[in-house]
mmCIF file of C-alpha atoms in Angstrom:
data_model
loop_
_atom_site.group_PDB
_atom_site.id
_atom_site.type_symbol
_atom_site.label_atom_id
_atom_site.label_comp_id
_atom_site.label_asym_id
_atom_site.label_seq_id
_atom_site.Cartn_x
_atom_site.Cartn_y
_atom_site.Cartn_z
ATOM 1 C CA UNK S 25 17.902 15.813 -32.093
ATOM 2 C CA UNK S 26 18.367 18.002 -29.042
ATOM 3 C CA UNK S 27 18.334 15.336 -26.383
ATOM 4 C CA UNK S 28 17.536 16.466 -22.907
ATOM 5 C CA UNK S 29 19.975 15.984 -20.100
ATOM 6 C CA UNK S 30 20.105 12.290 -19.395
ATOM 7 C CA UNK S 31 19.206 11.793 -15.762
ATOM 8 C CA UNK S 32 21.819 10.382 -13.410
ATOM 9 C CA UNK S 33 21.246 6.718 -12.647
ATOM 10 C CA UNK S 34 22.514 4.902 -9.617
ATOM 11 C CA UNK S 35 22.915 1.591 -11.419
ATOM 12 C CA UNK S 36 26.142 0.827 -13.225
ATOM 13 C CA UNK S 37 25.626 -0.219 -16.819
ATOM 14 C CA UNK S 38 26.932 -3.723 -17.385
ATOM 15 C CA UNK S 39 27.175 -5.561 -20.647
ATOM 16 C CA UNK S 40 30.357 -7.266 -21.773
ATOM 17 C CA UNK S 41 33.990 -6.567 -20.945
ATOM 18 C CA UNK S 42 35.049 -2.951 -21.482
ATOM 19 C CA UNK S 43 37.210 -2.050 -24.438
ATOM 20 C CA UNK S 44 40.757 -1.267 -23.273
ATOM 21 C CA UNK S 45 41.518 2.356 -22.593
ATOM 22 C CA UNK S 46 43.698 4.061 -25.157
ATOM 23 C CA UNK S 47 44.060 7.766 -24.555
ATOM 24 C CA UNK S 48 46.668 8.733 -27.136
ATOM 25 C CA UNK S 49 45.642 11.652 -29.336
ATOM 26 C CA UNK S 50 47.181 12.810 -32.579
ATOM 27 C CA UNK S 51 46.880 16.590 -32.812
ATOM 28 C CA UNK S 52 48.062 18.418 -35.912
ATOM 29 C CA UNK S 53 47.361 21.791 -37.419
ATOM 30 C CA UNK S 54 44.188 22.270 -39.458
ATOM 31 C CA UNK S 55 44.568 23.473 -43.024
ATOM 32 C CA UNK S 56 46.718 20.959 -44.872
ATOM 33 C CA UNK S 57 44.378 17.998 -44.628
ATOM 34 C CA UNK S 58 46.192 15.821 -47.129
ATOM 35 C CA UNK S 59 48.515 14.223 -44.598
ATOM 36 C CA UNK S 60 47.098 15.900 -41.528
ATOM 37 C CA UNK S 61 44.861 14.567 -38.812
ATOM 38 C CA UNK S 62 42.142 16.629 -37.140
ATOM 39 C CA UNK S 63 42.739 18.346 -33.845
ATOM 40 C CA UNK S 64 40.555 20.312 -31.482
ATOM 41 C CA UNK S 65 41.293 24.022 -31.918
ATOM 42 C CA UNK S 66 38.280 25.833 -30.456
ATOM 43 C CA UNK S 67 35.697 25.753 -27.635
ATOM 44 C CA UNK S 68 31.950 26.235 -28.106
ATOM 45 C CA UNK S 69 29.835 27.826 -25.363
ATOM 46 C CA UNK S 70 26.167 28.764 -25.774
ATOM 47 C CA UNK S 71 22.698 28.010 -24.429
ATOM 48 C CA UNK S 72 23.230 24.438 -25.697
ATOM 49 C CA UNK S 73 26.973 23.872 -25.755
ATOM 50 C CA UNK S 74 29.785 23.238 -23.327
ATOM 51 C CA UNK S 75 32.470 21.764 -25.545
ATOM 52 C CA UNK S 76 34.898 21.512 -22.614
ATOM 53 C CA UNK S 77 33.108 18.288 -21.634
ATOM 54 C CA UNK S 78 35.183 16.616 -24.354
ATOM 55 C CA UNK S 79 38.393 17.640 -22.582
ATOM 56 C CA UNK S 80 37.551 15.049 -19.899
ATOM 57 C CA UNK S 81 36.771 12.304 -22.433
ATOM 58 C CA UNK S 82 39.036 9.237 -22.227
ATOM 59 C CA UNK S 83 38.617 7.189 -25.410
ATOM 60 C CA UNK S 84 38.458 3.417 -25.572
ATOM 61 C CA UNK S 85 39.221 1.257 -28.571
ATOM 62 C CA UNK S 86 35.980 0.854 -30.496
ATOM 63 C CA UNK S 87 34.178 3.944 -29.199
ATOM 64 C CA UNK S 88 31.653 5.308 -31.705
ATOM 65 C CA UNK S 89 30.884 9.029 -31.992
ATOM 66 C CA UNK S 90 27.710 9.986 -33.877
ATOM 67 C CA UNK S 91 28.201 13.466 -35.329
ATOM 68 C CA UNK S 92 25.541 15.748 -36.835
ATOM 69 C CA UNK S 93 24.727 19.436 -37.071
ATOM 70 C CA UNK S 94 21.067 18.990 -36.027
ATOM 71 C CA UNK S 95 17.788 17.405 -37.129
ATOM 72 C CA UNK S 96 19.556 15.003 -39.466
ATOM 73 C CA UNK S 97 18.588 11.666 -37.960
ATOM 74 C CA UNK S 98 20.793 11.605 -34.868
ATOM 75 C CA UNK S 99 18.266 9.742 -32.721
ATOM 76 C CA UNK S 100 17.539 7.447 -35.659
ATOM 77 C CA UNK S 101 21.249 6.634 -35.986
ATOM 78 C CA UNK S 102 21.554 6.062 -32.237
ATOM 79 C CA UNK S 103 18.734 3.508 -32.471
ATOM 80 C CA UNK S 104 20.298 1.811 -35.508
ATOM 81 C CA UNK S 105 23.607 1.366 -33.718
ATOM 82 C CA UNK S 106 21.951 0.246 -30.481
ATOM 83 C CA UNK S 107 19.909 -2.470 -32.212
ATOM 84 C CA UNK S 108 22.960 -3.701 -34.127
ATOM 85 C CA UNK S 109 25.134 -3.782 -31.005
ATOM 86 C CA UNK S 110 22.442 -5.571 -28.990
ATOM 87 C CA UNK S 111 20.392 -7.903 -31.211
ATOM 88 C CA UNK S 112 19.872 -10.103 -28.127
ATOM 89 C CA UNK S 113 17.879 -7.796 -25.857
ATOM 90 C CA UNK S 114 18.467 -10.083 -22.852
ATOM 91 C CA UNK S 115 22.112 -8.945 -23.015
ATOM 92 C CA UNK S 116 21.326 -5.284 -23.627
ATOM 93 C CA UNK S 117 21.758 -2.647 -20.906
ATOM 94 C CA UNK S 118 18.535 -1.682 -19.150
ATOM 95 C CA UNK S 119 19.046 2.059 -19.683
ATOM 96 C CA UNK S 120 17.228 3.818 -22.560
ATOM 97 C CA UNK S 121 19.184 4.687 -25.691
ATOM 98 C CA UNK S 122 19.481 8.404 -24.896
ATOM 99 C CA UNK S 123 21.210 7.496 -21.613
ATOM 100 C CA UNK S 124 23.524 4.955 -23.203
ATOM 101 C CA UNK S 125 24.343 7.454 -25.946
ATOM 102 C CA UNK S 126 24.429 10.869 -24.244
ATOM 103 C CA UNK S 127 24.912 14.165 -26.015
ATOM 104 C CA UNK S 128 28.392 14.860 -24.644
ATOM 105 C CA UNK S 129 28.562 18.589 -25.419
ATOM 106 C CA UNK S 130 25.103 19.551 -24.169
ATOM 107 C CA UNK S 131 25.758 21.727 -21.153
ATOM 108 C CA UNK S 132 23.258 19.880 -18.963
ATOM 109 C CA UNK S 133 23.854 17.875 -16.891
ATOM 110 C CA UNK S 134 27.174 19.548 -16.036
ATOM 111 C CA UNK S 135 30.340 17.708 -16.960
ATOM 112 C CA UNK S 136 31.225 16.716 -13.383
ATOM 113 C CA UNK S 137 28.066 14.571 -13.421
ATOM 114 C CA UNK S 138 28.015 13.498 -17.061
ATOM 115 C CA UNK S 139 31.619 12.538 -17.745
ATOM 116 C CA UNK S 140 32.053 10.095 -14.819
ATOM 117 C CA UNK S 141 28.860 8.348 -15.980
ATOM 118 C CA UNK S 142 30.296 7.984 -19.474
ATOM 119 C CA UNK S 143 33.557 6.675 -17.988
ATOM 120 C CA UNK S 144 31.615 4.045 -16.012
ATOM 121 C CA UNK S 145 29.857 2.537 -19.032
ATOM 122 C CA UNK S 146 30.953 -1.071 -19.487
ATOM 123 C CA UNK S 147 29.734 -1.925 -22.987
ATOM 124 C CA UNK S 148 30.852 -0.542 -26.319
ATOM 125 C CA UNK S 149 30.111 3.158 -26.129
ATOM 126 C CA UNK S 150 28.286 5.162 -28.780
ATOM 127 C CA UNK S 151 28.258 8.857 -27.944
ATOM 128 C CA UNK S 152 26.681 11.854 -29.627
ATOM 129 C CA UNK S 153 27.937 15.292 -30.608
ATOM 130 C CA UNK S 154 26.497 18.275 -32.463
ATOM 131 C CA UNK S 155 29.883 20.021 -32.616
ATOM 132 C CA UNK S 156 32.129 20.555 -35.640
ATOM 133 C CA UNK S 157 35.261 18.407 -35.807
ATOM 134 C CA UNK S 158 37.326 21.456 -34.800
ATOM 135 C CA UNK S 159 35.689 21.404 -31.341
ATOM 136 C CA UNK S 160 36.043 17.715 -30.405
ATOM 137 C CA UNK S 161 39.138 15.533 -29.999
ATOM 138 C CA UNK S 162 40.145 13.105 -32.732
ATOM 139 C CA UNK S 163 41.512 9.642 -31.934
ATOM 140 C CA UNK S 164 42.629 6.956 -34.358
ATOM 141 C CA UNK S 165 40.985 4.210 -32.294
ATOM 142 C CA UNK S 166 37.526 5.846 -32.330
ATOM 143 C CA UNK S 167 34.969 5.510 -35.165
ATOM 144 C CA UNK S 168 33.213 8.702 -36.292
ATOM 145 C CA UNK S 169 29.834 8.536 -38.085
ATOM 146 C CA UNK S 170 28.674 11.824 -39.636
ATOM 147 C CA UNK S 171 24.961 11.919 -40.496
ATOM 148 C CA UNK S 172 24.040 14.556 -43.094
ATOM 149 C CA UNK S 173 20.749 15.886 -44.446
ATOM 150 C CA UNK S 174 19.764 18.467 -47.051
ATOM 151 C CA UNK S 175 19.907 21.924 -45.496
ATOM 152 C CA UNK S 176 16.330 23.037 -46.089
ATOM 153 C CA UNK S 177 14.979 19.723 -44.788
ATOM 154 C CA UNK S 178 17.041 20.277 -41.652
ATOM 155 C CA UNK S 179 15.628 23.791 -41.424
ATOM 156 C CA UNK S 180 12.004 22.592 -41.578
ATOM 157 C CA UNK S 181 12.632 19.967 -38.919
ATOM 158 C CA UNK S 182 14.506 22.477 -36.767
ATOM 159 C CA UNK S 183 11.592 24.917 -36.923
ATOM 160 C CA UNK S 184 9.198 22.166 -35.817
ATOM 161 C CA UNK S 185 11.529 21.382 -32.921
ATOM 162 C CA UNK S 186 12.084 25.017 -31.923
ATOM 163 C CA UNK S 187 8.432 26.057 -32.017
ATOM 164 C CA UNK S 188 7.491 23.087 -29.814
ATOM 165 C CA UNK S 189 10.066 23.696 -27.086
ATOM 166 C CA UNK S 190 8.228 23.918 -23.762
ATOM 167 C CA UNK S 191 8.980 25.799 -20.533
ATOM 168 C CA UNK S 192 11.194 22.968 -19.298
ATOM 169 C CA UNK S 193 13.284 23.181 -22.488
ATOM 170 C CA UNK S 194 13.788 26.946 -22.163
ATOM 171 C CA UNK S 195 14.437 26.538 -18.432
ATOM 172 C CA UNK S 196 17.232 24.048 -19.059
ATOM 173 C CA UNK S 197 18.858 26.045 -21.882
ATOM 174 C CA UNK S 198 18.624 29.432 -20.162
ATOM 175 C CA UNK S 199 19.334 28.206 -16.631
ATOM 176 C CA UNK S 200 22.426 28.380 -14.394
ATOM 177 C CA UNK S 201 25.796 28.159 -16.131
ATOM 178 C CA UNK S 202 24.589 29.876 -19.301
ATOM 179 C CA UNK S 203 27.374 31.476 -21.344
ATOM 180 C CA UNK S 204 26.198 34.239 -23.666
ATOM 181 C CA UNK S 205 22.623 35.254 -24.366
ATOM 182 C CA UNK S 206 19.505 33.248 -23.633
ATOM 183 C CA UNK S 207 17.930 31.431 -26.550
ATOM 184 C CA UNK S 208 15.074 33.680 -27.706
ATOM 185 C CA UNK S 209 11.489 32.445 -28.116
ATOM 186 C CA UNK S 210 10.765 30.909 -31.503
ATOM 187 C CA UNK S 211 9.288 33.416 -33.973
ATOM 188 C CA UNK S 212 5.710 32.615 -34.941
ATOM 189 C CA UNK S 213 6.534 33.451 -38.553
ATOM 190 C CA UNK S 214 8.699 30.750 -40.167
ATOM 191 C CA UNK S 215 10.016 33.313 -42.681
ATOM 192 C CA UNK S 216 11.338 35.484 -39.853
ATOM 193 C CA UNK S 217 13.137 32.436 -38.427
ATOM 194 C CA UNK S 218 14.501 31.547 -41.864
ATOM 195 C CA UNK S 219 15.863 35.065 -42.464
ATOM 196 C CA UNK S 220 17.946 34.791 -39.286
ATOM 197 C CA UNK S 221 18.911 31.117 -39.753
ATOM 198 C CA UNK S 222 20.205 31.558 -43.303
ATOM 199 C CA UNK S 223 22.112 34.790 -42.711
ATOM 200 C CA UNK S 224 23.746 34.946 -39.282
ATOM 201 C CA UNK S 225 25.374 33.015 -36.473
ATOM 202 C CA UNK S 226 24.912 32.920 -32.714
ATOM 203 C CA UNK S 227 27.073 35.632 -31.099
ATOM 204 C CA UNK S 228 28.683 33.546 -28.317
ATOM 205 C CA UNK S 229 30.130 31.045 -30.829
ATOM 206 C CA UNK S 230 33.369 31.505 -32.852
ATOM 207 C CA UNK S 231 32.532 34.466 -35.081
ATOM 208 C CA UNK S 232 34.883 33.611 -37.964
ATOM 209 C CA UNK S 233 32.991 30.407 -38.837
ATOM 210 C CA UNK S 234 29.617 30.698 -37.101
ATOM 211 C CA UNK S 235 27.893 32.851 -39.702
ATOM 212 C CA UNK S 236 24.715 30.796 -40.183
ATOM 213 C CA UNK S 237 22.168 28.829 -38.155
ATOM 214 C CA UNK S 238 20.930 31.501 -35.712
ATOM 215 C CA UNK S 239 19.969 30.959 -32.912
ATOM 216 C CA UNK S 240 21.573 27.488 -33.117
ATOM 217 C CA UNK S 241 24.805 26.906 -35.107
ATOM 218 C CA UNK S 242 26.251 26.651 -38.601
ATOM 219 C CA UNK S 243 25.299 23.394 -40.329
ATOM 220 C CA UNK S 244 27.542 24.194 -43.324
ATOM 221 C CA UNK S 245 30.631 24.631 -41.179
ATOM 222 C CA UNK S 246 29.717 21.450 -39.319
ATOM 223 C CA UNK S 247 29.739 19.170 -42.358
ATOM 224 C CA UNK S 248 32.780 20.873 -43.912
ATOM 225 C CA UNK S 249 34.984 20.189 -40.881
ATOM 226 C CA UNK S 250 34.321 16.447 -41.209
ATOM 227 C CA UNK S 251 34.312 16.426 -45.022
ATOM 228 C CA UNK S 252 37.847 17.831 -45.012
ATOM 229 C CA UNK S 253 38.904 14.490 -43.490
ATOM 230 C CA UNK S 254 36.539 12.163 -45.351
ATOM 231 C CA UNK S 255 39.442 10.019 -46.573
ATOM 232 C CA UNK S 256 40.445 8.969 -43.069
ATOM 233 C CA UNK S 257 39.540 5.313 -42.436
ATOM 234 C CA UNK S 258 37.708 6.074 -39.175
ATOM 235 C CA UNK S 259 35.364 8.796 -40.480
ATOM 236 C CA UNK S 260 32.329 7.780 -42.524
ATOM 237 C CA UNK S 261 29.305 9.634 -43.866
ATOM 238 C CA UNK S 262 25.666 8.570 -43.887
ATOM 239 C CA UNK S 263 22.812 10.555 -45.435
ATOM 240 C CA UNK S 264 19.241 10.821 -44.155
ATOM 241 C CA UNK S 265 17.805 10.399 -47.669
ATOM 242 C CA UNK S 266 19.781 7.182 -48.187
ATOM 243 C CA UNK S 267 18.512 5.827 -44.864
ATOM 244 C CA UNK S 268 14.952 6.560 -45.997
ATOM 245 C CA UNK S 269 15.606 4.908 -49.357
ATOM 246 C CA UNK S 270 17.549 1.801 -48.289
ATOM 247 C CA UNK S 271 17.749 1.419 -44.522
ATOM 248 C CA UNK S 272 18.952 -2.183 -44.692
ATOM 249 C CA UNK S 273 21.750 -1.304 -47.113
ATOM 250 C CA UNK S 274 22.906 1.635 -45.004
ATOM 251 C CA UNK S 275 22.783 -0.345 -41.749
ATOM 252 C CA UNK S 276 24.655 -3.252 -43.360
ATOM 253 C CA UNK S 277 27.363 -0.868 -44.562
ATOM 254 C CA UNK S 278 27.556 0.689 -41.106
ATOM 255 C CA UNK S 279 27.871 -2.699 -39.408
ATOM 256 C CA UNK S 280 30.920 -3.465 -41.577
ATOM 257 C CA UNK S 281 32.467 -0.053 -40.937
ATOM 258 C CA UNK S 282 31.867 -0.329 -37.180
ATOM 259 C CA UNK S 283 33.083 -3.944 -37.200
ATOM 260 C CA UNK S 284 29.865 -5.184 -35.605
ATOM 261 C CA UNK S 285 29.529 -8.932 -36.071
ATOM 262 C CA UNK S 286 25.816 -9.404 -36.793
ATOM 263 C CA UNK S 287 23.975 -12.184 -38.627
ATOM 264 C CA UNK S 288 21.708 -11.444 -41.598
ATOM 265 C CA UNK S 289 18.727 -12.498 -39.493
ATOM 266 C CA UNK S 290 19.631 -10.156 -36.637
ATOM 267 C CA UNK S 291 20.300 -7.327 -39.094
ATOM 268 C CA UNK S 292 16.800 -7.816 -40.555
ATOM 269 C CA UNK S 293 15.330 -7.550 -37.038
ATOM 270 C CA UNK S 294 17.376 -4.431 -36.287
ATOM 271 C CA UNK S 295 16.217 -2.815 -39.536
ATOM 272 C CA UNK S 296 12.575 -3.556 -38.680
ATOM 273 C CA UNK S 297 12.994 -1.929 -35.259
ATOM 274 C CA UNK S 298 14.513 1.170 -36.888
ATOM 275 C CA UNK S 299 11.946 1.916 -39.597
ATOM 276 C CA UNK S 300 10.289 5.309 -39.227
ATOM 277 C CA UNK S 301 6.969 3.591 -38.504
ATOM 278 C CA UNK S 302 8.527 1.627 -35.646
ATOM 279 C CA UNK S 303 10.380 4.687 -34.303
ATOM 280 C CA UNK S 304 7.160 6.748 -34.329
ATOM 281 C CA UNK S 305 5.228 3.943 -32.621
ATOM 282 C CA UNK S 306 7.848 3.771 -29.880
ATOM 283 C CA UNK S 307 8.476 7.516 -29.813
ATOM 284 C CA UNK S 308 8.143 7.813 -26.055
ATOM 285 C CA UNK S 309 11.115 5.485 -25.604
ATOM 286 C CA UNK S 310 13.017 6.483 -28.753
ATOM 287 C CA UNK S 311 12.875 10.262 -28.211
ATOM 288 C CA UNK S 312 15.257 11.747 -25.638
ATOM 289 C CA UNK S 313 13.614 11.526 -22.201
ATOM 290 C CA UNK S 314 10.410 10.524 -23.967
ATOM 291 C CA UNK S 315 10.160 14.018 -25.437
ATOM 292 C CA UNK S 316 9.494 15.737 -22.098
ATOM 293 C CA UNK S 317 11.048 18.978 -23.371
ATOM 294 C CA UNK S 318 8.573 19.314 -26.243
ATOM 295 C CA UNK S 319 4.888 20.125 -26.467
ATOM 296 C CA UNK S 320 3.291 16.889 -27.615
ATOM 297 C CA UNK S 321 6.160 14.743 -26.313
ATOM 298 C CA UNK S 322 7.915 12.023 -28.289
ATOM 299 C CA UNK S 323 5.491 12.130 -31.199
ATOM 300 C CA UNK S 324 6.439 15.768 -31.788
ATOM 301 C CA UNK S 325 10.140 14.890 -31.656
ATOM 302 C CA UNK S 326 9.783 12.078 -34.198
ATOM 303 C CA UNK S 327 7.679 14.164 -36.528
ATOM 304 C CA UNK S 328 7.207 13.499 -40.251
ATOM 305 C CA UNK S 329 10.395 11.757 -41.352
ATOM 306 C CA UNK S 330 9.935 13.158 -44.850
ATOM 307 C CA UNK S 331 11.935 15.507 -47.042
ATOM 308 C CA UNK S 332 10.900 18.363 -49.348
ATOM 309 C CA UNK S 333 8.364 20.052 -47.047
ATOM 310 C CA UNK S 334 10.140 23.380 -47.607
ATOM 311 C CA UNK S 335 8.990 23.464 -51.248
ATOM 312 C CA UNK S 336 5.497 24.602 -50.288
ATOM 313 C CA UNK S 337 6.761 27.029 -47.622
ATOM 314 C CA UNK S 338 9.833 28.936 -48.813
ATOM 315 C CA UNK S 339 9.869 31.413 -51.695
ATOM 316 C CA UNK S 340 12.226 31.179 -54.683
ATOM 317 C CA UNK S 341 14.193 34.086 -53.235
ATOM 318 C CA UNK S 342 14.576 32.274 -49.904
ATOM 319 C CA UNK S 343 15.715 29.074 -51.630
ATOM 320 C CA UNK S 344 18.257 31.104 -53.615
ATOM 321 C CA UNK S 345 19.661 32.461 -50.349
ATOM 322 C CA UNK S 346 20.377 28.899 -49.245
ATOM 323 C CA UNK S 347 21.913 27.947 -52.598
ATOM 324 C CA UNK S 348 24.247 30.916 -52.304
ATOM 325 C CA UNK S 349 25.336 29.837 -48.808
ATOM 326 C CA UNK S 350 25.977 26.302 -50.096
ATOM 327 C CA UNK S 351 28.758 27.683 -52.287
ATOM 328 C CA UNK S 352 30.799 28.234 -49.112
ATOM 329 C CA UNK S 353 31.600 24.516 -48.889
ATOM 330 C CA UNK S 354 33.425 22.388 -51.514
ATOM 331 C CA UNK S 355 31.211 21.376 -54.456
ATOM 332 C CA UNK S 356 31.382 17.643 -53.667
ATOM 333 C CA UNK S 357 30.499 18.353 -50.030
ATOM 334 C CA UNK S 358 27.514 20.499 -51.062
ATOM 335 C CA UNK S 359 26.340 17.800 -53.471
ATOM 336 C CA UNK S 360 26.518 15.142 -50.769
ATOM 337 C CA UNK S 361 24.740 17.341 -48.227
ATOM 338 C CA UNK S 362 21.887 18.095 -50.606
ATOM 339 C CA UNK S 363 21.492 14.685 -52.288
ATOM 340 C CA UNK S 364 23.408 11.977 -50.427
ATOM 341 C CA UNK S 365 25.486 11.348 -53.562
ATOM 342 C CA UNK S 366 29.270 11.569 -53.779
#
């Protein structure tokens, strides 16, 4: 789900009338979440992140923010929302999905290029973040969609992504503007990668919470920050396993939540365009920049789409390490992350 920098385009995206601007935020202190609302309390800087991009974000009524830790179906969700927003492709913007739905907090392209492009979008915007809720602004008039996946399935997909990063990928991440250390080359031994991923965080990120996910970021902290506010009407959760099991049901539920007016017939078409088979077939358009940052391109990015591959790879001891880490989040949050069940 690490989309490459979306290239600047000279054309202005035009669809229908823009949603009215509404830039009021509602910051409160984290901790007492019963009556509280989220607020941004921290910045993230690393080989991937520049969270200060969000400080220039001006929300519009109806904006959608797709939130995930990583490798949880972000690109899949972007496609689902795109096809529901634009069932009539003659009215759809000409730009590819990864341009319409940029990764806001990726540090490339720099914010002085990226944020004006986001501000110029004319249709309903659906943006992407891999940050915890503590590092992005919260607005009552924006809809947040958190996509979760079982931790060890995320790990397997992350390893596939990491080991296939090409020179262009490393060049972008370790290039000018880097804060902190360069991302190291992927270990050839998956067990070496797992030992780091399960036990430590990346040093340039907030040390009190970033204690897992090396050399990326903490997927447990990510889901917990959103789960703390799961009762808010503009935060919803979707699970990768449930999308695999009942894509039509999940997309129908999402359409209602996002207040997208779509006919049953158009929903059926959108579902068909978002099946894994269809996504794999169209991987060079579905994957960010056609997968140019990965060896093997888009077909590497949209890999297996299956869960449970870790069972034949990780030892019982390694699995136990993950189960122990899971205890750091509330029991209902851990259950949802691992199974998709509340």
